[in-house]
mmCIF file of C-alpha atoms in Angstrom:
data_model
loop_
_atom_site.group_PDB
_atom_site.id
_atom_site.type_symbol
_atom_site.label_atom_id
_atom_site.label_comp_id
_atom_site.label_asym_id
_atom_site.label_seq_id
_atom_site.Cartn_x
_atom_site.Cartn_y
_atom_site.Cartn_z
ATOM 1 C CA UNK A 1 11.124 14.910 38.711
ATOM 2 C CA UNK A 2 10.506 11.708 40.798
ATOM 3 C CA UNK A 3 10.717 8.358 39.453
ATOM 4 C CA UNK A 4 6.943 7.687 39.962
ATOM 5 C CA UNK A 5 4.521 10.302 38.468
ATOM 6 C CA UNK A 6 1.064 10.305 39.434
ATOM 7 C CA UNK A 7 -1.348 11.721 37.077
ATOM 8 C CA UNK A 8 -5.043 12.477 36.819
ATOM 9 C CA UNK A 9 -6.322 11.866 33.542
ATOM 10 C CA UNK A 10 -9.221 13.221 31.718
ATOM 11 C CA UNK A 11 -12.792 12.949 33.125
ATOM 12 C CA UNK A 12 -12.289 9.340 34.176
ATOM 13 C CA UNK A 13 -10.477 10.356 37.225
ATOM 14 C CA UNK A 14 -8.075 7.572 37.445
ATOM 15 C CA UNK A 15 -4.409 7.456 38.264
ATOM 16 C CA UNK A 16 -1.472 6.572 36.316
ATOM 17 C CA UNK A 17 2.110 5.643 37.553
ATOM 18 C CA UNK A 18 4.680 6.963 35.025
ATOM 19 C CA UNK A 19 8.234 5.840 35.561
ATOM 20 C CA UNK A 20 11.156 7.799 33.855
ATOM 21 C CA UNK A 21 11.439 4.850 31.415
ATOM 22 C CA UNK A 22 7.734 5.578 30.394
ATOM 23 C CA UNK A 23 8.815 9.084 29.454
ATOM 24 C CA UNK A 24 11.707 8.068 27.433
ATOM 25 C CA UNK A 25 10.576 5.112 25.263
ATOM 26 C CA UNK A 26 8.681 5.224 22.190
ATOM 27 C CA UNK A 27 4.930 4.255 21.598
ATOM 28 C CA UNK A 28 2.973 2.458 19.151
ATOM 29 C CA UNK A 29 0.823 4.939 17.391
ATOM 30 C CA UNK A 30 -1.422 2.032 16.110
ATOM 31 C CA UNK A 31 -2.353 1.130 19.615
ATOM 32 C CA UNK A 32 -4.900 3.205 21.319
ATOM 33 C CA UNK A 33 -3.534 2.435 24.932
ATOM 34 C CA UNK A 34 -0.052 3.405 23.785
ATOM 35 C CA UNK A 35 -1.371 6.723 22.292
ATOM 36 C CA UNK A 36 -3.044 7.639 25.482
ATOM 37 C CA UNK A 37 0.104 6.911 27.595
ATOM 38 C CA UNK A 38 2.115 8.777 25.395
ATOM 39 C CA UNK A 39 -0.027 11.869 25.697
ATOM 40 C CA UNK A 40 0.042 11.359 29.518
ATOM 41 C CA UNK A 41 3.960 11.251 29.378
ATOM 42 C CA UNK A 42 4.239 14.267 27.130
ATOM 43 C CA UNK A 43 1.630 16.297 29.502
ATOM 44 C CA UNK A 44 3.709 15.314 32.417
ATOM 45 C CA UNK A 45 7.034 16.625 30.760
ATOM 46 C CA UNK A 46 5.168 19.831 29.766
ATOM 47 C CA UNK A 47 3.834 20.446 33.424
ATOM 48 C CA UNK A 48 7.189 19.857 34.981
ATOM 49 C CA UNK A 49 9.172 21.864 32.594
ATOM 50 C CA UNK A 50 10.825 25.145 33.539
ATOM 51 C CA UNK A 51 11.748 26.210 29.993
ATOM 52 C CA UNK A 52 10.993 29.772 29.198
ATOM 53 C CA UNK A 53 9.452 28.962 25.981
ATOM 54 C CA UNK A 54 6.726 27.010 27.994
ATOM 55 C CA UNK A 55 5.871 29.779 30.490
ATOM 56 C CA UNK A 56 2.422 29.687 28.949
ATOM 57 C CA UNK A 57 1.241 26.230 29.653
ATOM 58 C CA UNK A 58 -2.385 26.796 28.150
ATOM 59 C CA UNK A 59 -1.788 23.974 25.416
ATOM 60 C CA UNK A 60 -1.488 21.538 28.263
ATOM 61 C CA UNK A 61 -5.158 20.412 28.141
ATOM 62 C CA UNK A 62 -5.728 20.369 24.319
ATOM 63 C CA UNK A 63 -5.220 16.853 23.437
ATOM 64 C CA UNK A 64 -5.882 17.178 19.851
ATOM 65 C CA UNK A 65 -3.202 19.913 19.509
ATOM 66 C CA UNK A 66 -0.475 17.864 21.581
ATOM 67 C CA UNK A 67 -1.007 14.616 19.310
ATOM 68 C CA UNK A 68 0.149 16.635 16.319
ATOM 69 C CA UNK A 69 3.668 16.728 17.970
ATOM 70 C CA UNK A 70 3.439 12.981 18.993
ATOM 71 C CA UNK A 71 2.750 12.055 15.416
ATOM 72 C CA UNK A 72 5.339 14.377 14.099
ATOM 73 C CA UNK A 73 7.930 12.501 16.024
ATOM 74 C CA UNK A 74 6.475 9.260 15.865
ATOM 75 C CA UNK A 75 5.172 9.067 19.322
ATOM 76 C CA UNK A 76 8.791 9.279 20.815
ATOM 77 C CA UNK A 77 7.557 11.503 23.711
ATOM 78 C CA UNK A 78 11.007 13.168 24.475
ATOM 79 C CA UNK A 79 11.357 14.216 20.769
ATOM 80 C CA UNK A 80 7.621 15.539 20.849
ATOM 81 C CA UNK A 81 8.305 17.273 24.057
ATOM 82 C CA UNK A 82 11.556 19.192 22.333
ATOM 83 C CA UNK A 83 9.300 19.964 19.270
ATOM 84 C CA UNK A 84 6.742 21.663 21.633
ATOM 85 C CA UNK A 85 9.536 23.552 22.966
ATOM 86 C CA UNK A 86 10.799 24.732 19.732
ATOM 87 C CA UNK A 87 7.462 25.447 18.490
ATOM 88 C CA UNK A 88 6.819 27.685 21.417
ATOM 89 C CA UNK A 89 10.181 29.424 21.004
ATOM 90 C CA UNK A 90 9.940 29.918 17.411
ATOM 91 C CA UNK A 91 6.710 31.761 17.841
ATOM 92 C CA UNK A 92 8.313 34.114 20.522
ATOM 93 C CA UNK A 93 11.317 34.704 18.313
ATOM 94 C CA UNK A 94 9.089 35.529 15.124
ATOM 95 C CA UNK A 95 5.944 37.287 16.522
ATOM 96 C CA UNK A 96 5.773 39.569 13.777
ATOM 97 C CA UNK A 97 5.699 36.888 10.850
ATOM 98 C CA UNK A 98 2.974 34.896 12.697
ATOM 99 C CA UNK A 99 0.601 37.696 13.744
ATOM 100 C CA UNK A 100 -2.810 37.949 12.138
ATOM 101 C CA UNK A 101 -2.309 34.703 10.266
ATOM 102 C CA UNK A 102 -5.789 34.410 8.491
ATOM 103 C CA UNK A 103 -7.078 33.684 5.051
ATOM 104 C CA UNK A 104 -8.810 37.201 5.155
ATOM 105 C CA UNK A 105 -5.160 38.767 5.008
ATOM 106 C CA UNK A 106 -5.172 40.308 1.534
ATOM 107 C CA UNK A 107 -1.536 39.335 0.808
ATOM 108 C CA UNK A 108 -2.125 35.624 2.024
ATOM 109 C CA UNK A 109 -5.077 35.780 -0.223
ATOM 110 C CA UNK A 110 -2.900 36.763 -3.184
ATOM 111 C CA UNK A 111 -0.550 33.859 -2.667
ATOM 112 C CA UNK A 112 -3.449 31.202 -1.963
ATOM 113 C CA UNK A 113 -5.075 32.376 -5.394
ATOM 114 C CA UNK A 114 -2.030 31.695 -7.205
ATOM 115 C CA UNK A 115 -1.657 28.346 -5.621
ATOM 116 C CA UNK A 116 1.047 28.874 -3.000
ATOM 117 C CA UNK A 117 0.304 26.413 -1.839
ATOM 118 C CA UNK A 118 -1.720 24.299 -3.936
ATOM 119 C CA UNK A 119 -3.211 21.359 -2.300
ATOM 120 C CA UNK A 120 -4.423 18.236 -4.369
ATOM 121 C CA UNK A 121 -7.716 16.622 -3.473
ATOM 122 C CA UNK A 122 -6.413 12.934 -3.486
ATOM 123 C CA UNK A 123 -3.770 11.346 -1.402
ATOM 124 C CA UNK A 124 -0.620 9.495 -2.744
ATOM 125 C CA UNK A 125 -0.557 5.693 -2.554
ATOM 126 C CA UNK A 126 0.881 5.797 1.055
ATOM 127 C CA UNK A 127 -1.992 8.239 2.242
ATOM 128 C CA UNK A 128 0.146 11.470 2.245
ATOM 129 C CA UNK A 129 -1.453 14.650 1.372
ATOM 130 C CA UNK A 130 0.191 16.375 -1.804
ATOM 131 C CA UNK A 131 1.216 19.989 -1.797
ATOM 132 C CA UNK A 132 2.227 21.525 -5.357
ATOM 133 C CA UNK A 133 4.036 24.810 -6.136
ATOM 134 C CA UNK A 134 4.204 26.019 -9.753
ATOM 135 C CA UNK A 135 6.976 28.468 -9.144
ATOM 136 C CA UNK A 136 6.675 30.312 -12.332
ATOM 137 C CA UNK A 137 3.539 31.658 -11.441
ATOM 138 C CA UNK A 138 4.865 33.635 -8.578
ATOM 139 C CA UNK A 139 4.307 37.410 -8.702
ATOM 140 C CA UNK A 140 7.047 38.621 -6.531
ATOM 141 C CA UNK A 141 6.085 42.190 -7.361
ATOM 142 C CA UNK A 142 2.856 41.823 -5.669
ATOM 143 C CA UNK A 143 3.631 39.414 -2.628
ATOM 144 C CA UNK A 144 6.714 38.535 -0.979
ATOM 145 C CA UNK A 145 8.220 35.144 -0.058
ATOM 146 C CA UNK A 146 7.353 35.805 3.448
ATOM 147 C CA UNK A 147 3.670 35.844 2.384
ATOM 148 C CA UNK A 148 4.203 32.556 0.744
ATOM 149 C CA UNK A 149 5.539 31.006 3.900
ATOM 150 C CA UNK A 150 2.779 32.449 5.825
ATOM 151 C CA UNK A 151 0.199 31.171 3.437
ATOM 152 C CA UNK A 152 1.961 27.728 3.620
ATOM 153 C CA UNK A 153 1.899 27.802 7.409
ATOM 154 C CA UNK A 154 -2.108 28.651 7.289
ATOM 155 C CA UNK A 155 -2.550 25.839 4.954
ATOM 156 C CA UNK A 156 -0.475 23.285 6.909
ATOM 157 C CA UNK A 157 -2.144 24.231 10.125
ATOM 158 C CA UNK A 158 -5.675 23.504 8.686
ATOM 159 C CA UNK A 159 -4.468 20.193 7.058
ATOM 160 C CA UNK A 160 -3.056 19.180 10.446
ATOM 161 C CA UNK A 161 -6.762 19.113 11.681
ATOM 162 C CA UNK A 162 -7.081 15.787 10.156
ATOM 163 C CA UNK A 163 -5.408 12.794 12.069
ATOM 164 C CA UNK A 164 -4.481 11.084 8.895
ATOM 165 C CA UNK A 165 -2.299 13.970 7.686
ATOM 166 C CA UNK A 166 -0.596 13.942 11.164
ATOM 167 C CA UNK A 167 0.095 10.374 10.865
ATOM 168 C CA UNK A 168 0.958 9.867 7.234
ATOM 169 C CA UNK A 169 2.539 13.361 6.646
ATOM 170 C CA UNK A 170 2.970 15.317 3.486
ATOM 171 C CA UNK A 171 5.139 15.486 0.214
ATOM 172 C CA UNK A 172 5.743 18.612 -1.926
ATOM 173 C CA UNK A 173 6.250 18.930 -5.478
ATOM 174 C CA UNK A 174 7.857 22.184 -6.750
ATOM 175 C CA UNK A 175 7.791 22.769 -10.501
ATOM 176 C CA UNK A 176 10.485 25.305 -11.469
ATOM 177 C CA UNK A 177 9.661 25.144 -15.226
ATOM 178 C CA UNK A 178 9.978 28.614 -16.546
ATOM 179 C CA UNK A 179 10.930 30.061 -13.367
ATOM 180 C CA UNK A 180 13.166 33.064 -14.223
ATOM 181 C CA UNK A 181 16.366 34.309 -12.835
ATOM 182 C CA UNK A 182 14.803 37.568 -11.706
ATOM 183 C CA UNK A 183 12.459 35.571 -9.730
ATOM 184 C CA UNK A 184 15.029 33.677 -8.315
ATOM 185 C CA UNK A 185 16.745 36.653 -7.051
ATOM 186 C CA UNK A 186 13.813 37.381 -4.719
ATOM 187 C CA UNK A 187 14.515 34.130 -2.829
ATOM 188 C CA UNK A 188 15.802 35.804 0.220
ATOM 189 C CA UNK A 189 18.497 33.547 1.941
ATOM 190 C CA UNK A 190 17.311 34.806 5.287
ATOM 191 C CA UNK A 191 13.629 33.971 4.675
ATOM 192 C CA UNK A 192 14.633 30.480 3.196
ATOM 193 C CA UNK A 193 16.831 29.782 6.273
ATOM 194 C CA UNK A 194 13.735 30.897 8.438
ATOM 195 C CA UNK A 195 11.403 28.585 6.573
ATOM 196 C CA UNK A 196 13.914 25.666 6.988
ATOM 197 C CA UNK A 197 14.119 26.286 10.730
ATOM 198 C CA UNK A 198 10.360 26.362 10.934
ATOM 199 C CA UNK A 199 9.327 23.535 8.766
ATOM 200 C CA UNK A 200 12.228 21.188 9.859
ATOM 201 C CA UNK A 201 12.708 21.701 13.467
ATOM 202 C CA UNK A 202 9.737 23.730 14.956
ATOM 203 C CA UNK A 203 6.385 22.902 13.303
ATOM 204 C CA UNK A 204 4.624 19.578 13.958
ATOM 205 C CA UNK A 205 4.620 18.481 10.301
ATOM 206 C CA UNK A 206 6.384 15.712 8.514
ATOM 207 C CA UNK A 207 7.495 16.189 4.655
ATOM 208 C CA UNK A 208 8.295 12.660 3.585
ATOM 209 C CA UNK A 209 9.365 13.633 0.337
ATOM 210 C CA UNK A 210 10.082 17.002 -1.726
ATOM 211 C CA UNK A 211 10.290 16.727 -5.434
ATOM 212 C CA UNK A 212 12.056 19.171 -7.715
ATOM 213 C CA UNK A 213 11.083 19.200 -11.479
ATOM 214 C CA UNK A 214 12.285 21.529 -14.202
ATOM 215 C CA UNK A 215 14.844 23.364 -12.111
ATOM 216 C CA UNK A 216 17.282 25.699 -13.705
ATOM 217 C CA UNK A 217 20.968 25.815 -12.656
ATOM 218 C CA UNK A 218 20.427 28.875 -10.633
ATOM 219 C CA UNK A 219 17.669 26.985 -8.543
ATOM 220 C CA UNK A 220 20.371 24.395 -7.767
ATOM 221 C CA UNK A 221 22.680 26.938 -6.996
ATOM 222 C CA UNK A 222 20.261 28.265 -4.282
ATOM 223 C CA UNK A 223 19.738 24.892 -3.107
ATOM 224 C CA UNK A 224 23.535 24.289 -2.644
ATOM 225 C CA UNK A 225 23.533 27.375 -0.491
ATOM 226 C CA UNK A 226 20.808 26.267 1.950
ATOM 227 C CA UNK A 227 21.878 22.507 1.948
ATOM 228 C CA UNK A 228 24.384 23.013 5.123
ATOM 229 C CA UNK A 229 20.946 24.099 7.053
ATOM 230 C CA UNK A 230 19.296 20.743 6.044
ATOM 231 C CA UNK A 231 19.432 17.673 8.229
ATOM 232 C CA UNK A 232 20.585 14.616 6.618
ATOM 233 C CA UNK A 233 17.324 13.080 6.481
ATOM 234 C CA UNK A 234 15.623 16.169 4.870
ATOM 235 C CA UNK A 235 18.554 16.091 2.292
ATOM 236 C CA UNK A 236 17.735 12.639 1.418
ATOM 237 C CA UNK A 237 14.097 13.290 0.760
ATOM 238 C CA UNK A 238 14.910 16.178 -1.691
ATOM 239 C CA UNK A 239 14.582 14.527 -5.284
ATOM 240 C CA UNK A 240 16.006 16.484 -8.354
ATOM 241 C CA UNK A 241 14.096 15.231 -11.371
ATOM 242 C CA UNK A 242 14.799 17.976 -13.821
ATOM 243 C CA UNK A 243 12.937 17.649 -17.044
ATOM 244 C CA UNK A 244 12.318 13.778 -16.567
ATOM 245 C CA UNK A 245 8.640 13.599 -15.590
ATOM 246 C CA UNK A 246 8.813 9.698 -15.580
ATOM 247 C CA UNK A 247 10.948 9.628 -12.553
ATOM 248 C CA UNK A 248 8.378 11.769 -10.738
ATOM 249 C CA UNK A 249 5.437 9.361 -11.917
ATOM 250 C CA UNK A 250 7.449 6.572 -10.440
ATOM 251 C CA UNK A 251 7.347 8.309 -7.087
ATOM 252 C CA UNK A 252 3.836 9.613 -7.215
ATOM 253 C CA UNK A 253 0.915 8.075 -9.374
ATOM 254 C CA UNK A 254 -0.032 10.022 -12.386
ATOM 255 C CA UNK A 255 -3.794 9.522 -11.576
ATOM 256 C CA UNK A 256 -3.677 11.943 -8.808
ATOM 257 C CA UNK A 257 -1.538 14.572 -10.601
ATOM 258 C CA UNK A 258 -2.819 17.654 -12.562
ATOM 259 C CA UNK A 259 -2.211 17.670 -16.222
ATOM 260 C CA UNK A 260 0.497 20.379 -15.325
ATOM 261 C CA UNK A 261 2.480 17.859 -13.822
ATOM 262 C CA UNK A 262 2.014 15.324 -16.710
ATOM 263 C CA UNK A 263 -0.791 13.604 -14.675
ATOM 264 C CA UNK A 264 -4.155 12.293 -15.709
ATOM 265 C CA UNK A 265 -6.161 14.464 -13.081
ATOM 266 C CA UNK A 266 -8.014 17.698 -14.220
ATOM 267 C CA UNK A 267 -6.316 21.028 -14.766
ATOM 268 C CA UNK A 268 -4.935 22.440 -11.117
ATOM 269 C CA UNK A 269 -7.400 24.888 -10.013
ATOM 270 C CA UNK A 270 -5.707 26.826 -6.827
ATOM 271 C CA UNK A 271 -9.040 28.611 -6.143
ATOM 272 C CA UNK A 272 -10.385 25.198 -4.689
ATOM 273 C CA UNK A 273 -8.130 25.279 -1.728
ATOM 274 C CA UNK A 274 -8.352 29.061 -1.238
ATOM 275 C CA UNK A 275 -12.295 28.589 -1.201
ATOM 276 C CA UNK A 276 -11.947 25.741 1.281
ATOM 277 C CA UNK A 277 -9.787 27.697 3.670
ATOM 278 C CA UNK A 278 -12.143 30.896 3.252
ATOM 279 C CA UNK A 279 -15.268 28.831 4.064
ATOM 280 C CA UNK A 280 -13.765 27.032 7.143
ATOM 281 C CA UNK A 281 -12.443 30.228 8.630
ATOM 282 C CA UNK A 282 -15.962 31.326 8.882
ATOM 283 C CA UNK A 283 -17.207 28.432 10.812
ATOM 284 C CA UNK A 284 -15.351 29.068 14.128
ATOM 285 C CA UNK A 285 -17.499 31.216 16.615
ATOM 286 C CA UNK A 286 -14.841 32.128 19.044
ATOM 287 C CA UNK A 287 -11.137 33.126 18.978
ATOM 288 C CA UNK A 288 -8.503 30.577 18.685
ATOM 289 C CA UNK A 289 -6.292 29.670 21.726
ATOM 290 C CA UNK A 290 -3.199 31.766 21.796
ATOM 291 C CA UNK A 291 -0.981 28.707 20.902
ATOM 292 C CA UNK A 292 -2.745 28.109 17.399
ATOM 293 C CA UNK A 293 -1.230 29.932 14.439
ATOM 294 C CA UNK A 294 -4.094 30.785 12.692
ATOM 295 C CA UNK A 295 -6.611 33.262 14.183
ATOM 296 C CA UNK A 296 -9.928 33.420 12.527
ATOM 297 C CA UNK A 297 -11.443 36.973 11.284
ATOM 298 C CA UNK A 298 -14.954 37.502 10.402
ATOM 299 C CA UNK A 299 -16.572 39.631 7.724
ATOM 300 C CA UNK A 300 -17.397 43.085 9.338
ATOM 301 C CA UNK A 301 -18.699 44.821 6.110
ATOM 302 C CA UNK A 302 -19.682 44.137 2.737
ATOM 303 C CA UNK A 303 -17.033 43.303 0.264
ATOM 304 C CA UNK A 304 -15.917 45.886 -2.345
ATOM 305 C CA UNK A 305 -18.334 45.908 -5.410
ATOM 306 C CA UNK A 306 -17.276 43.508 -8.143
ATOM 307 C CA UNK A 307 -17.023 46.615 -10.498
ATOM 308 C CA UNK A 308 -13.413 47.402 -9.169
ATOM 309 C CA UNK A 309 -12.150 43.939 -10.144
ATOM 310 C CA UNK A 310 -9.664 43.232 -12.928
ATOM 311 C CA UNK A 311 -9.014 40.028 -14.428
ATOM 312 C CA UNK A 312 -5.479 38.752 -15.181
ATOM 313 C CA UNK A 313 -4.924 35.936 -17.219
ATOM 314 C CA UNK A 314 -1.514 34.141 -17.518
ATOM 315 C CA UNK A 315 -0.877 31.273 -19.990
ATOM 316 C CA UNK A 316 2.300 29.324 -19.883
ATOM 317 C CA UNK A 317 3.401 26.292 -21.888
ATOM 318 C CA UNK A 318 6.477 24.323 -22.547
ATOM 319 C CA UNK A 319 7.428 20.816 -23.558
ATOM 320 C CA UNK A 320 9.437 18.366 -21.450
ATOM 321 C CA UNK A 321 11.400 15.394 -22.548
ATOM 322 C CA UNK A 322 10.812 12.021 -20.909
ATOM 323 C CA UNK A 323 6.972 12.294 -20.603
ATOM 324 C CA UNK A 324 4.497 14.892 -19.899
ATOM 325 C CA UNK A 325 3.759 16.176 -23.351
ATOM 326 C CA UNK A 326 2.806 19.994 -23.385
ATOM 327 C CA UNK A 327 3.713 20.996 -19.946
ATOM 328 C CA UNK A 328 2.302 23.739 -17.914
ATOM 329 C CA UNK A 329 -0.498 24.440 -20.483
ATOM 330 C CA UNK A 330 -2.735 27.230 -19.420
ATOM 331 C CA UNK A 331 -1.356 26.791 -15.724
ATOM 332 C CA UNK A 332 -3.411 29.973 -14.676
ATOM 333 C CA UNK A 333 -6.954 30.346 -15.546
ATOM 334 C CA UNK A 334 -8.622 33.859 -15.385
ATOM 335 C CA UNK A 335 -8.394 34.905 -11.529
ATOM 336 C CA UNK A 336 -10.341 37.784 -10.223
ATOM 337 C CA UNK A 337 -8.161 40.170 -8.346
ATOM 338 C CA UNK A 338 -10.020 42.964 -6.328
ATOM 339 C CA UNK A 339 -8.744 46.460 -6.270
ATOM 340 C CA UNK A 340 -5.208 46.505 -4.812
ATOM 341 C CA UNK A 341 -4.641 42.710 -5.407
ATOM 342 C CA UNK A 342 -3.562 44.015 -9.096
ATOM 343 C CA UNK A 343 -0.895 46.546 -7.899
ATOM 344 C CA UNK A 344 2.147 45.946 -5.898
ATOM 345 C CA UNK A 345 0.784 44.941 -2.394
ATOM 346 C CA UNK A 346 2.054 46.401 0.907
ATOM 347 C CA UNK A 347 3.271 43.359 2.843
ATOM 348 C CA UNK A 348 3.314 44.095 6.415
ATOM 349 C CA UNK A 349 4.570 40.843 7.398
ATOM 350 C CA UNK A 350 7.818 41.447 5.487
ATOM 351 C CA UNK A 351 8.083 44.899 6.428
ATOM 352 C CA UNK A 352 7.792 43.973 10.323
ATOM 353 C CA UNK A 353 9.774 40.768 10.093
ATOM 354 C CA UNK A 354 12.632 41.542 12.434
ATOM 355 C CA UNK A 355 16.146 40.730 10.924
ATOM 356 C CA UNK A 356 14.786 39.970 7.769
ATOM 357 C CA UNK A 357 12.903 43.076 6.341
ATOM 358 C CA UNK A 358 11.167 43.150 2.846
ATOM 359 C CA UNK A 359 12.104 40.466 0.324
ATOM 360 C CA UNK A 360 10.458 41.788 -2.449
#
């Protein structure tokens, strides 16, 4: 690569001269001119790359897509470029995991209907989007940990369409209250490692904090197993609160949290995010580019008659010391599950995932 890189930019048809130092320095995300120069520099690196992961350079002209990687690495161009390579390489290594990633996938619907993940409507005080997981609700006999991961990736990709989420990042709250030892035995270590690799090193997403509450000893043991795979910065962002909700509320304001987490908001309803994803999936009129994870599918026939539906209701309640009162009260309202959704689902993603297999 020469020291001077001539670049033709957008529709304005003007030339930029980029030095090697331009490609290596960081840029101020709050300055429009800096953002534009960072994007140009990233495109230059992608265009000149001989890396096998970037043999398909179709993302080259998608500015909105590339900005995700710049925001994820605080507009350090070299770091963003490496993240682009990691993203494409991860997709190539795990094609079966990421194929047919759609909200219309029956198994993904199961996870989303149960709130895996749940997305709160309001941001925290720092403008970060809040994802919650009520772990005790996980029905491992119906959908696997792989499916939970797929549903999470689908949700994150949708959320990353918002520049504010790209810039401010996310926080996650995982409530392990009433999570059983039998459920924990389905936390497949290979899948956990795959999730860590993707979310930590390969996808353009920034988790600024991960809060665990109500975690039993066997969850802490599982965390100890995966800790070596976590970067130091990631380890520092995992906060273990146990049964003390007041320390959680010191980090996340109560007024945005649902009652299940000792908050002042309404009872958590996982169907809100599920319906938002379902509706948005029908807006697109053409297939997504190949480098986008989610591939929209469209209704081709009428849904099954509602007469085949059964209703499953689960109610969980417990008390916490240190604030929160009755906890997890009525965490799961009646949820309609059509036909096979009430039986053990066949999870093709888990069955086809090379090197992992079924984790149910």
